[in-house]
Coordinates of N, CA and C and ligand atoms in Angstrom, one line a residue:
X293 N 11.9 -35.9 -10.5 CA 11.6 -34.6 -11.2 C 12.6 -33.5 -10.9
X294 N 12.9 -32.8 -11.9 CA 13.7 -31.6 -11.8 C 13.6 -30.9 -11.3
X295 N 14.0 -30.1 -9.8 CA 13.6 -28.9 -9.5 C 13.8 -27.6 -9.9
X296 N 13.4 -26.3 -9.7 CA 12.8 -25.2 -10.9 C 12.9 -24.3 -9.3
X297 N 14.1 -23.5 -9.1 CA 13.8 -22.4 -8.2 C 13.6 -21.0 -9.0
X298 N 12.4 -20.4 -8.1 CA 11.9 -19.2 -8.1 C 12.7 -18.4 -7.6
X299 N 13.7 -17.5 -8.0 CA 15.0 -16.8 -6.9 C 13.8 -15.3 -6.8
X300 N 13.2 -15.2 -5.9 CA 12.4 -13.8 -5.6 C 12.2 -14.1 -4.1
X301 N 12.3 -13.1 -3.1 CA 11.5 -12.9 -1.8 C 9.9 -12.3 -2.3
X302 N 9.4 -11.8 -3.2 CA 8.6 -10.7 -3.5 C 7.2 -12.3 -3.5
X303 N 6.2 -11.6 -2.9 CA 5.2 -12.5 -2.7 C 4.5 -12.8 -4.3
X304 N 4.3 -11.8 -4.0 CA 3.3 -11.4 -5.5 C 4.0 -11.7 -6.7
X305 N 5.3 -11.6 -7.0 CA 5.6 -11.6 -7.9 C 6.0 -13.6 -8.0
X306 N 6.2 -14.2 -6.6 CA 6.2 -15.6 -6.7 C 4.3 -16.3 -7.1
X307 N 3.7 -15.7 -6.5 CA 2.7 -16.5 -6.8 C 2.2 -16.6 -8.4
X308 N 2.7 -14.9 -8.6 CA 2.2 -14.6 -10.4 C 3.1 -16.2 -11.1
X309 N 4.7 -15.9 -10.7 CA 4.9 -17.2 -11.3 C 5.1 -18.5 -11.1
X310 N 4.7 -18.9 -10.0 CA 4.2 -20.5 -10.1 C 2.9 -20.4 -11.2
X311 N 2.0 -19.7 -11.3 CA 1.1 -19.6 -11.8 C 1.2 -20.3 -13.1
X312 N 2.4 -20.1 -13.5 CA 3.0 -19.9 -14.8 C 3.4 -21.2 -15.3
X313 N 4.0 -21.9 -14.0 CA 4.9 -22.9 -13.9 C 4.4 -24.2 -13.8
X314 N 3.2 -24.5 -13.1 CA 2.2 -25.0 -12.6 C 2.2 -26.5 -13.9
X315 N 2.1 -26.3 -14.9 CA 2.0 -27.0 -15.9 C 3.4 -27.8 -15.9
X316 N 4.5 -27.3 -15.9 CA 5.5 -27.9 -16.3 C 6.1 -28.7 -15.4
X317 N 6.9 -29.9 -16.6 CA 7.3 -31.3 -15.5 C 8.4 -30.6 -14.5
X318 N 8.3 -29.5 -13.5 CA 9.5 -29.5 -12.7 C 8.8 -29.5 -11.6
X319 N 9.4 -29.4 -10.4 CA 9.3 -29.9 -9.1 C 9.4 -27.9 -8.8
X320 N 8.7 -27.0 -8.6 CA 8.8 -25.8 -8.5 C 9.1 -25.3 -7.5
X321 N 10.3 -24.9 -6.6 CA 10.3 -24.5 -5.1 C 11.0 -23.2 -5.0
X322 N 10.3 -22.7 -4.1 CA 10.6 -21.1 -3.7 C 12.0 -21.1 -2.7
X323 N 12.5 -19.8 -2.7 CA 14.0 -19.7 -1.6 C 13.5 -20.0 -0.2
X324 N 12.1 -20.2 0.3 CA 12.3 -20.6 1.7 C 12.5 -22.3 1.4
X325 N 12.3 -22.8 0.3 CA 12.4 -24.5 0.0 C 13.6 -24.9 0.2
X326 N 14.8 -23.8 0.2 CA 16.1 -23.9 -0.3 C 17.2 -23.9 1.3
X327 N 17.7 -24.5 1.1 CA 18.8 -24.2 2.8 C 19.3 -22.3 2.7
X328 N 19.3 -22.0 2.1 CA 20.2 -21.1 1.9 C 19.2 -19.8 3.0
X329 N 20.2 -19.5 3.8 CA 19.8 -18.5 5.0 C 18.6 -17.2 4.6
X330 N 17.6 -17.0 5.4 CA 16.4 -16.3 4.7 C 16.9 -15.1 4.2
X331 N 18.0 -14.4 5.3 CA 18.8 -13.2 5.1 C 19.7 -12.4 4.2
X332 N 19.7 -13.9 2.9 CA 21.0 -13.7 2.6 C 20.0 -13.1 1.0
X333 N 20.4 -12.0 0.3 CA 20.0 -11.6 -1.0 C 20.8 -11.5 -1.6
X334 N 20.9 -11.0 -3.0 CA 21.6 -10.8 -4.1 C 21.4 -9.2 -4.4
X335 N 22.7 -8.8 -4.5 CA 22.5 -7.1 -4.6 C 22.3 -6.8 -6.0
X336 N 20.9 -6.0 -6.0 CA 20.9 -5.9 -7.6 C 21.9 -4.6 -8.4
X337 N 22.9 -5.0 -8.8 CA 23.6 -3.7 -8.9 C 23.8 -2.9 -9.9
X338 N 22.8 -4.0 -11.0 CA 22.5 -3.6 -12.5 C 22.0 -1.8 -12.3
X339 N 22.5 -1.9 -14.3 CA 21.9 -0.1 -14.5 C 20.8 -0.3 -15.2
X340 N 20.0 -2.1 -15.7 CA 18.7 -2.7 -16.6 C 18.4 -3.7 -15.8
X341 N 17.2 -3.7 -16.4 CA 16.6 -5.1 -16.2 C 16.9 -6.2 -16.1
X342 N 17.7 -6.0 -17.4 CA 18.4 -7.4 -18.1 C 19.6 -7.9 -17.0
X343 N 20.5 -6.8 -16.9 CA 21.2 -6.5 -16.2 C 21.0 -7.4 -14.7
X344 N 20.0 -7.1 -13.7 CA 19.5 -7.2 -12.5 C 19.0 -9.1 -12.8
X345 N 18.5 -9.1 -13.7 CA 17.9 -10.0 -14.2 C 18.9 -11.6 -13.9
X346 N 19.7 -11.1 -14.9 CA 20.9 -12.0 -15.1 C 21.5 -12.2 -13.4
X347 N 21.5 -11.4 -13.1 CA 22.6 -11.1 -11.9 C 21.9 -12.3 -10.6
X348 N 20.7 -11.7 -10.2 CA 20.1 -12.7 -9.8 C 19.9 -13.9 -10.2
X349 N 19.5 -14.5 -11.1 CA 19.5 -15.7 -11.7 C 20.8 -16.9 -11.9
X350 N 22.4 -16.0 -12.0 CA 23.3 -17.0 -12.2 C 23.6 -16.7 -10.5
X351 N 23.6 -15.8 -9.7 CA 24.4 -15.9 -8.5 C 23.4 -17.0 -7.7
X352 N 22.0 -17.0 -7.8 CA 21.6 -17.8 -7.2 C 21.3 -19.2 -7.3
X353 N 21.6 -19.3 -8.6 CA 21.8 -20.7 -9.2 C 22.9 -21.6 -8.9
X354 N 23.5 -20.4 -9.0 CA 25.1 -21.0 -8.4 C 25.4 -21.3 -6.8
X355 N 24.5 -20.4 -6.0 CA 24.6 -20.8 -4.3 C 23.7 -22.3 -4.6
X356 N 22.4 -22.0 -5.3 CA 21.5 -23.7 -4.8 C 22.3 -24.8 -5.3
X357 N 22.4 -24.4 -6.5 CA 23.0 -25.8 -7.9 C 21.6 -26.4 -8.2
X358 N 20.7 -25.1 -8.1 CA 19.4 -25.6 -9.3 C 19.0 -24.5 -10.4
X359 N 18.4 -25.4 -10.9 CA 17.7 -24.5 -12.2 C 17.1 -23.3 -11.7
X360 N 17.6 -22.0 -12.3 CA 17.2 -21.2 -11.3 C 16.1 -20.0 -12.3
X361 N 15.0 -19.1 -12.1 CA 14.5 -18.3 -13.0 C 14.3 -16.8 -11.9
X362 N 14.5 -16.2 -12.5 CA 14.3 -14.5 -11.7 C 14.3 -13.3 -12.6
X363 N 13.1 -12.8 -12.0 CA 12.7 -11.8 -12.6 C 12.9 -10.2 -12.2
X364 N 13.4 -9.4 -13.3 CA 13.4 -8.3 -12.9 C 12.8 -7.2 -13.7
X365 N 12.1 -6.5 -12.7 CA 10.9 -5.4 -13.4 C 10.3 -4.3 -12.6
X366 N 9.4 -3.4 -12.9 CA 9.6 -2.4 -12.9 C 8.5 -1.6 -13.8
X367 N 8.6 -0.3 -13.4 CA 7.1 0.9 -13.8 C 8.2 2.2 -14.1
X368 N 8.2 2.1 -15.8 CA 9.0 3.4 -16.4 C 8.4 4.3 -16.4
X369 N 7.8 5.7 -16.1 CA 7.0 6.7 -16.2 C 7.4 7.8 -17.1
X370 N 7.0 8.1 -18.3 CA 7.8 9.0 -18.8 C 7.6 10.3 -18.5
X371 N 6.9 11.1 -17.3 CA 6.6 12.3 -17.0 C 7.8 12.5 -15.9
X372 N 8.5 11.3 -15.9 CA 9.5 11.4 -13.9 C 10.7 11.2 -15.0
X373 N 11.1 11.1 -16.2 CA 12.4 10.3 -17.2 C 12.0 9.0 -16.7
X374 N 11.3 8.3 -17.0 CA 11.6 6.9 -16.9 C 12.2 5.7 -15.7
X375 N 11.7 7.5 -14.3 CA 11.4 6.6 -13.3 C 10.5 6.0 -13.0
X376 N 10.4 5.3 -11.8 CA 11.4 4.3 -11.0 C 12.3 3.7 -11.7
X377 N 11.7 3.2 -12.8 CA 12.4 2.2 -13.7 C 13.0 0.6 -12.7
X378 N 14.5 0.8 -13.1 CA 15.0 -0.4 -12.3 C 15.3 -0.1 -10.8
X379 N 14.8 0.9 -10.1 CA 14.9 1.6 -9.0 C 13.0 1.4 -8.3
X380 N 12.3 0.7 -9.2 CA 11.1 0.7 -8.8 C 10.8 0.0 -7.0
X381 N 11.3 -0.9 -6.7 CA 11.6 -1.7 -5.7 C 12.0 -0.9 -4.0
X382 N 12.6 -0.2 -4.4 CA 13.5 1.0 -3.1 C 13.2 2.6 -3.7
X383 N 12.4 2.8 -4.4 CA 12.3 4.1 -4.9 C 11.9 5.3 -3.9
X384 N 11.2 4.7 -3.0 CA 11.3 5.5 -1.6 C 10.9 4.2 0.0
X385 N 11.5 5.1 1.1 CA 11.6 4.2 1.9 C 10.1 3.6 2.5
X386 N 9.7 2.8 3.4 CA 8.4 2.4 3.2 C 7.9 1.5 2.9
X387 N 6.5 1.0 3.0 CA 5.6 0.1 2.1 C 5.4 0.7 0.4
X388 N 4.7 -0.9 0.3 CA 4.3 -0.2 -1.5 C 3.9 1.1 -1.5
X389 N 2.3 0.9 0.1 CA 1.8 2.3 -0.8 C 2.3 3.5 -0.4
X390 N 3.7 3.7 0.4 CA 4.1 4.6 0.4 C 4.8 4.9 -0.8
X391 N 5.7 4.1 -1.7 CA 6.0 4.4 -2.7 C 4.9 4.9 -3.9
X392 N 4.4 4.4 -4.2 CA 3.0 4.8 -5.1 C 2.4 5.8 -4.6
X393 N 2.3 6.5 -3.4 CA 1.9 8.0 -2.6 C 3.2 8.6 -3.3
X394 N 4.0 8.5 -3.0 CA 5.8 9.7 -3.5 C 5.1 9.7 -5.1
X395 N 5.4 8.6 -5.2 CA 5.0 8.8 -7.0 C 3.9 10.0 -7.6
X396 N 2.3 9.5 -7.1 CA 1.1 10.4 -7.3 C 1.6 11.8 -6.7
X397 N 2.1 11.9 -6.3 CA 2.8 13.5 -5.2 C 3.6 13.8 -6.3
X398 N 4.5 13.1 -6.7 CA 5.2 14.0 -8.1 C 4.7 14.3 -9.5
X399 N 3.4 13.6 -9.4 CA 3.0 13.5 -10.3 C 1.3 14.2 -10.8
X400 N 1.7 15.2 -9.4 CA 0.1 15.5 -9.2 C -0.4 17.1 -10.2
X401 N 0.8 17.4 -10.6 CA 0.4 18.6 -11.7 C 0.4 17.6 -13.2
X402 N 1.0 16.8 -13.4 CA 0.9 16.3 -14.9 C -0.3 16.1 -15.3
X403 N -0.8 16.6 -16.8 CA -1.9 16.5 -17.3 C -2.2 15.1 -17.9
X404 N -3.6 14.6 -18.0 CA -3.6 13.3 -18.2 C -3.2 12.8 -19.6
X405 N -3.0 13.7 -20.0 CA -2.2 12.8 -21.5 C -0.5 12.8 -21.7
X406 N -0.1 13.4 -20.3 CA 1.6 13.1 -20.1 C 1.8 12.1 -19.0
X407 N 0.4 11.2 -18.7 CA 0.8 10.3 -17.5 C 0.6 8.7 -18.3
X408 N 1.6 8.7 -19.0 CA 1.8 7.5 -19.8 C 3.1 7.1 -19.1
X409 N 2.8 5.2 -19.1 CA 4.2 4.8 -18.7 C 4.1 3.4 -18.9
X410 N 5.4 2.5 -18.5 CA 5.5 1.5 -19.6 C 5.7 0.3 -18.0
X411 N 5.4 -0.9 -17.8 CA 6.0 -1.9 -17.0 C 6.5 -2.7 -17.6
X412 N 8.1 -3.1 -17.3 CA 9.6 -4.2 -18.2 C 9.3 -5.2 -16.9
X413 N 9.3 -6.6 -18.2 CA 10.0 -7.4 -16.8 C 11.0 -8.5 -17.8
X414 N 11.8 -8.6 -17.4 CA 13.0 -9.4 -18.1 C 13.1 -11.0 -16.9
X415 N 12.9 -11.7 -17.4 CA 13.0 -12.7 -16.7 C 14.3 -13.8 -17.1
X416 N 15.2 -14.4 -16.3 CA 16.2 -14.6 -17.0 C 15.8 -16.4 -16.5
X417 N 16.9 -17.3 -16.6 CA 16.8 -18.7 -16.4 C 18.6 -18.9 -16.3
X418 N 18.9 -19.6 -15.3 CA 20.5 -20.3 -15.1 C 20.3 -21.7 -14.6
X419 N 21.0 -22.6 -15.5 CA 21.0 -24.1 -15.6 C 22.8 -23.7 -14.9
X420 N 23.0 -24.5 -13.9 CA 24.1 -24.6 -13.4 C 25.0 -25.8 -14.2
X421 N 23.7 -26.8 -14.6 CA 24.4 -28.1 -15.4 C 25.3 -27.5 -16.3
X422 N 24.4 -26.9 -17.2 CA 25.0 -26.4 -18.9 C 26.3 -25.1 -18.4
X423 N 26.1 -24.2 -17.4 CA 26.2 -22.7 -17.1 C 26.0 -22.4 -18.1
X424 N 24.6 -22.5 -18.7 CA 23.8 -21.3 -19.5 C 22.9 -20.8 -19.0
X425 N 22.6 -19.5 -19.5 CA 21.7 -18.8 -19.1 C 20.8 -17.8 -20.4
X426 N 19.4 -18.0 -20.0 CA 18.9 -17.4 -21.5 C 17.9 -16.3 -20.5
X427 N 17.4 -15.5 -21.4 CA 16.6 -14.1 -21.2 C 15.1 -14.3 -22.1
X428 N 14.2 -13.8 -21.1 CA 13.4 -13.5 -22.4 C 12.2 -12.0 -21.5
X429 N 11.2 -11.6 -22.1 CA 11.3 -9.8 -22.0 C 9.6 -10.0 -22.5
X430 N 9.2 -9.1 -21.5 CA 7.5 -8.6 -21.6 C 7.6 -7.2 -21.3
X431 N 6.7 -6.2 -22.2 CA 6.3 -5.5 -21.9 C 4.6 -5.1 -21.8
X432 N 4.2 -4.2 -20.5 CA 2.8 -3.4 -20.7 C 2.6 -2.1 -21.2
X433 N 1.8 -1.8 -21.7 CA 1.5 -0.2 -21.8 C 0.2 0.5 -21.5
X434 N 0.6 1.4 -20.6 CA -0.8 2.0 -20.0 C -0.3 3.7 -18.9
X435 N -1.0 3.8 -18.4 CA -1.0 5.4 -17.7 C -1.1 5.4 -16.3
X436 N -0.6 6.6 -15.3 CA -0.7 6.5 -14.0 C -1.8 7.1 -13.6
X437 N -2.5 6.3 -12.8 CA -3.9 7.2 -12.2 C -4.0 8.5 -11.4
X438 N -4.6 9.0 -10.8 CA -4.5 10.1 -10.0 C -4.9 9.5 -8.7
X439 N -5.4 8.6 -8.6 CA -6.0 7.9 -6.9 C -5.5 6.4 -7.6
X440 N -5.0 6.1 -6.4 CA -5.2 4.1 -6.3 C -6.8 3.8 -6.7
X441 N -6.9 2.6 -7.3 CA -8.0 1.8 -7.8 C -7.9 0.6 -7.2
X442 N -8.9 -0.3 -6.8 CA -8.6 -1.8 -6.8 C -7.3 -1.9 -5.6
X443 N -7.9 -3.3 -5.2 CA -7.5 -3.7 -4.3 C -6.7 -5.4 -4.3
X444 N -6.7 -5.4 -5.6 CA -5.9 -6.6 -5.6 C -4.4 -6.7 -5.9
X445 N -3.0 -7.4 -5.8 CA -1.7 -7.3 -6.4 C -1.1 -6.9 -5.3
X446 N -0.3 -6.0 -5.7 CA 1.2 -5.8 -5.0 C 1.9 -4.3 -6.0
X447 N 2.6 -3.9 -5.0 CA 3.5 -2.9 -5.7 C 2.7 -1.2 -6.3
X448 N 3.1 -1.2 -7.6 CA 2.4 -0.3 -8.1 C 1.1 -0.3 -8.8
X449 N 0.4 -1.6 -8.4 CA -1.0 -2.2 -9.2 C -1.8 -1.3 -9.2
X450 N -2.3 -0.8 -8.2 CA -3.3 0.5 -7.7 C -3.1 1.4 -8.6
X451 N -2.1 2.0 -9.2 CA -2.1 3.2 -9.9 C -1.6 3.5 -11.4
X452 N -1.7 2.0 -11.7 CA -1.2 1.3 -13.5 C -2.9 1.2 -13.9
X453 N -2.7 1.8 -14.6 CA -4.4 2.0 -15.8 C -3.5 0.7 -17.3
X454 N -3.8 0.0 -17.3 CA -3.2 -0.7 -18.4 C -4.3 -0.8 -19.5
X455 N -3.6 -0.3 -20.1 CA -4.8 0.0 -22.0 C -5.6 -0.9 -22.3
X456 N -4.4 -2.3 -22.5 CA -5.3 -3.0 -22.9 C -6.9 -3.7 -22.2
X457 N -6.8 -3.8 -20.7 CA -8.2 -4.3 -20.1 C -8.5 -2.8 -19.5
X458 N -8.5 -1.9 -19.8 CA -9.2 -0.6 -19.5 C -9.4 -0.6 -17.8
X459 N -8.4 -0.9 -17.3 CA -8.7 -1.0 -15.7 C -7.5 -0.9 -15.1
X460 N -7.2 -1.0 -13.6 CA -6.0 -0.9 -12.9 C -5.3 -2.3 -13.1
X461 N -4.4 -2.6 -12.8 CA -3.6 -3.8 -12.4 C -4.7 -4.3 -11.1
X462 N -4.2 -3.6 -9.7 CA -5.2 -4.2 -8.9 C -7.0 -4.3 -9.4
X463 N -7.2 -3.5 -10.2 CA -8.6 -3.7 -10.0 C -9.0 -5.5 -10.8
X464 N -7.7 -6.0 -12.2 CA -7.9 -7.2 -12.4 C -7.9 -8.1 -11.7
X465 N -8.4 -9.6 -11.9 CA -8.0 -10.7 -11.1 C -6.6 -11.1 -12.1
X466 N -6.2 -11.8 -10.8 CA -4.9 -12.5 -10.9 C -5.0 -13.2 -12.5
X467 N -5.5 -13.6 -13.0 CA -5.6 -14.5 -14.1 C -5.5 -13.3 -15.7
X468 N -6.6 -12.1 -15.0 CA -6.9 -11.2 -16.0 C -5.4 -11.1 -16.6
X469 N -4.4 -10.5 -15.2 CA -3.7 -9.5 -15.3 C -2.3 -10.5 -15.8
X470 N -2.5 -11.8 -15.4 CA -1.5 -12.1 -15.6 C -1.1 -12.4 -17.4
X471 N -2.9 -12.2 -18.4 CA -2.7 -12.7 -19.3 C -2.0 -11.4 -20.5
X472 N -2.4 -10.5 -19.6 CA -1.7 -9.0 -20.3 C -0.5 -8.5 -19.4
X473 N -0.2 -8.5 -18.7 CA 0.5 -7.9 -18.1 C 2.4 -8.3 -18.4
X474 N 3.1 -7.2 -17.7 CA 4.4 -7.4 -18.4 C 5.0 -8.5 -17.9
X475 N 4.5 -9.2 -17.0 CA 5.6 -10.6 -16.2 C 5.1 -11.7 -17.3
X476 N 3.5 -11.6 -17.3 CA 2.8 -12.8 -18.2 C 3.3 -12.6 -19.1
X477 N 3.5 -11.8 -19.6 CA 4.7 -11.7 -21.3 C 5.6 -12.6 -21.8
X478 N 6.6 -11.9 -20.7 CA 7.8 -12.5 -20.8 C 7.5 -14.3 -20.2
X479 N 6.7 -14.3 -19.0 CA 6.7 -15.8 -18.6 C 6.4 -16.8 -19.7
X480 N 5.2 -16.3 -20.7 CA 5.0 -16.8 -21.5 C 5.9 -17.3 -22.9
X481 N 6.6 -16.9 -22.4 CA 7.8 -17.1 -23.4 C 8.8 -17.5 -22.8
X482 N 8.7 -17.7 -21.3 CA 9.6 -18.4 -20.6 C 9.4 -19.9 -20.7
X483 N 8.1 -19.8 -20.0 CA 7.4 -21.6 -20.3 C 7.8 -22.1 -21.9
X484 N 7.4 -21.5 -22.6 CA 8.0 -22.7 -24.0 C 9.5 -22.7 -24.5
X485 N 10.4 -22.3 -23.7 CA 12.2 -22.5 -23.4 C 12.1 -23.5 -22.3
X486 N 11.5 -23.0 -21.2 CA 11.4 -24.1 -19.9 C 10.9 -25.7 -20.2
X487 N 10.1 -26.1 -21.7 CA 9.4 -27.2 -22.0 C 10.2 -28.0 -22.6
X488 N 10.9 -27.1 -23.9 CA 12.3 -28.1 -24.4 C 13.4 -28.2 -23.1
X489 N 12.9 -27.7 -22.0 CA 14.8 -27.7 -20.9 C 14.9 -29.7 -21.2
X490 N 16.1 -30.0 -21.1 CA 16.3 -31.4 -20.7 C 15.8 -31.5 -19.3
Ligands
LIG1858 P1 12.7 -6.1 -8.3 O1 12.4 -6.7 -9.7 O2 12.7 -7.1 -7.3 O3 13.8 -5.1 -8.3 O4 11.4 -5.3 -7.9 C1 10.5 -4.8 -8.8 C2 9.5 -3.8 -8.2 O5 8.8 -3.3 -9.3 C3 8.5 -4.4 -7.2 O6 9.0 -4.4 -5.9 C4 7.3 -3.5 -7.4 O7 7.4 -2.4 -6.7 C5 7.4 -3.2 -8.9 N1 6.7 -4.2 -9.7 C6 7.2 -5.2 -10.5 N2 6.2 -5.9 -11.1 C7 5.0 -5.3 -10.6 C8 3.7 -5.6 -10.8 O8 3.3 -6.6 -11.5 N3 2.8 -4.8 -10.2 C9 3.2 -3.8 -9.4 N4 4.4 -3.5 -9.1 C10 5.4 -4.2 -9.7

């Protein structure tokens, strides 16, 4: 069976996609599966998604020499210009919830109908066989809260109100969120490129 590396350290963001992967004939293994030193990352140096996206995906494909998929994404806020954006990750120093505390602090005079914002995730794929590499793109839309909600996820979950299930990120289950949310998007469009792979 073909192995299928996950290039992410991010917990959450690996479990969301095995989730994903689960079905498909590949042998699915994370970077601790991989020899390659725990220490060693990929600098994201992109000014996009796409950008970040790509960058991870062919450099680490090219250290393992396996099929490699990596995602890059992010919470656009349009009241900050469309921060974090691709800056969501290091946006301040800290845990998540320190970052999502900086956020609510800048965002503690906006009125609730300018606390709209958008979650990108661009997820890319590098076949070292072929050296191709394809993209494919999910978006969410929904608003930032005034208090964290919910206690489930990672990252910015607590404070994403997402439109469509009228709730937080964290307040969904895993399953909910992953069927709307912006990774499930794009994954889902990943899996039927990943079915035709040779
Ligand atoms: P990167 O793609 O590794 O640069 O990191 C993306 C960052 O965006 C994560 O560390 C989180 O802070 C945030 N993020 C991405 N996806 C999600 C999500 O599904 N929920 C909450 N935060 C997310």
């Amino acid at each position: 069976m073909r192995k299928l590396l996950i290039a992410t350290h991010n917990l959450g963001k690996l479990e969301e996609m095995q989730g994903y992967l689960k079905e498909l004939s590949f042998e699915v293994v994370s970077m601790d599966d991989t020899d390659i030193p725990k220490e060693w990352r990929v600098e994201e140096v992109g000014q996009t998604f796409e950008g970040n996206a790509l960058i991870k995906a062919i450099i680490t494909g090219k250290k393992s020499g396996m099929l490699t998929i990596a995602d890059d994404s992010g919470v656009s806020i349009d009241a900050l210009n469309g921060e974090p954006g691709v800056k969501s990750a290091r946006y301040a120093k800290g845990t998540d919830k320190q970052r999502y505390e900086v956020v609510l602090e800048k965002m503690k005079d906006v009125p609730d109908e300018k606390r709209t914002a958008k979650f990108t995730s661009v997820i890319a794929v590098y076949d070292p066989m072929s050296d191709q590499v394809t993209v494919t793109y999910g978006e969410c839309l929904g608003r930032i809260t005034r208090e964290p909600k919910g206690e489930r996820g990672f990252g910015y979950d607590p404070i994403f109100f997402a439109d469509e299930i009228g709730k937080t990120y964290a307040e969904a289950t895993l399953e909910e969120k992953m069927r709307i949310d912006h990774r499930g998007r794009a994954m889902q469009k990943m899996y039927e490129i990943l079915k035709r792979f040779p």
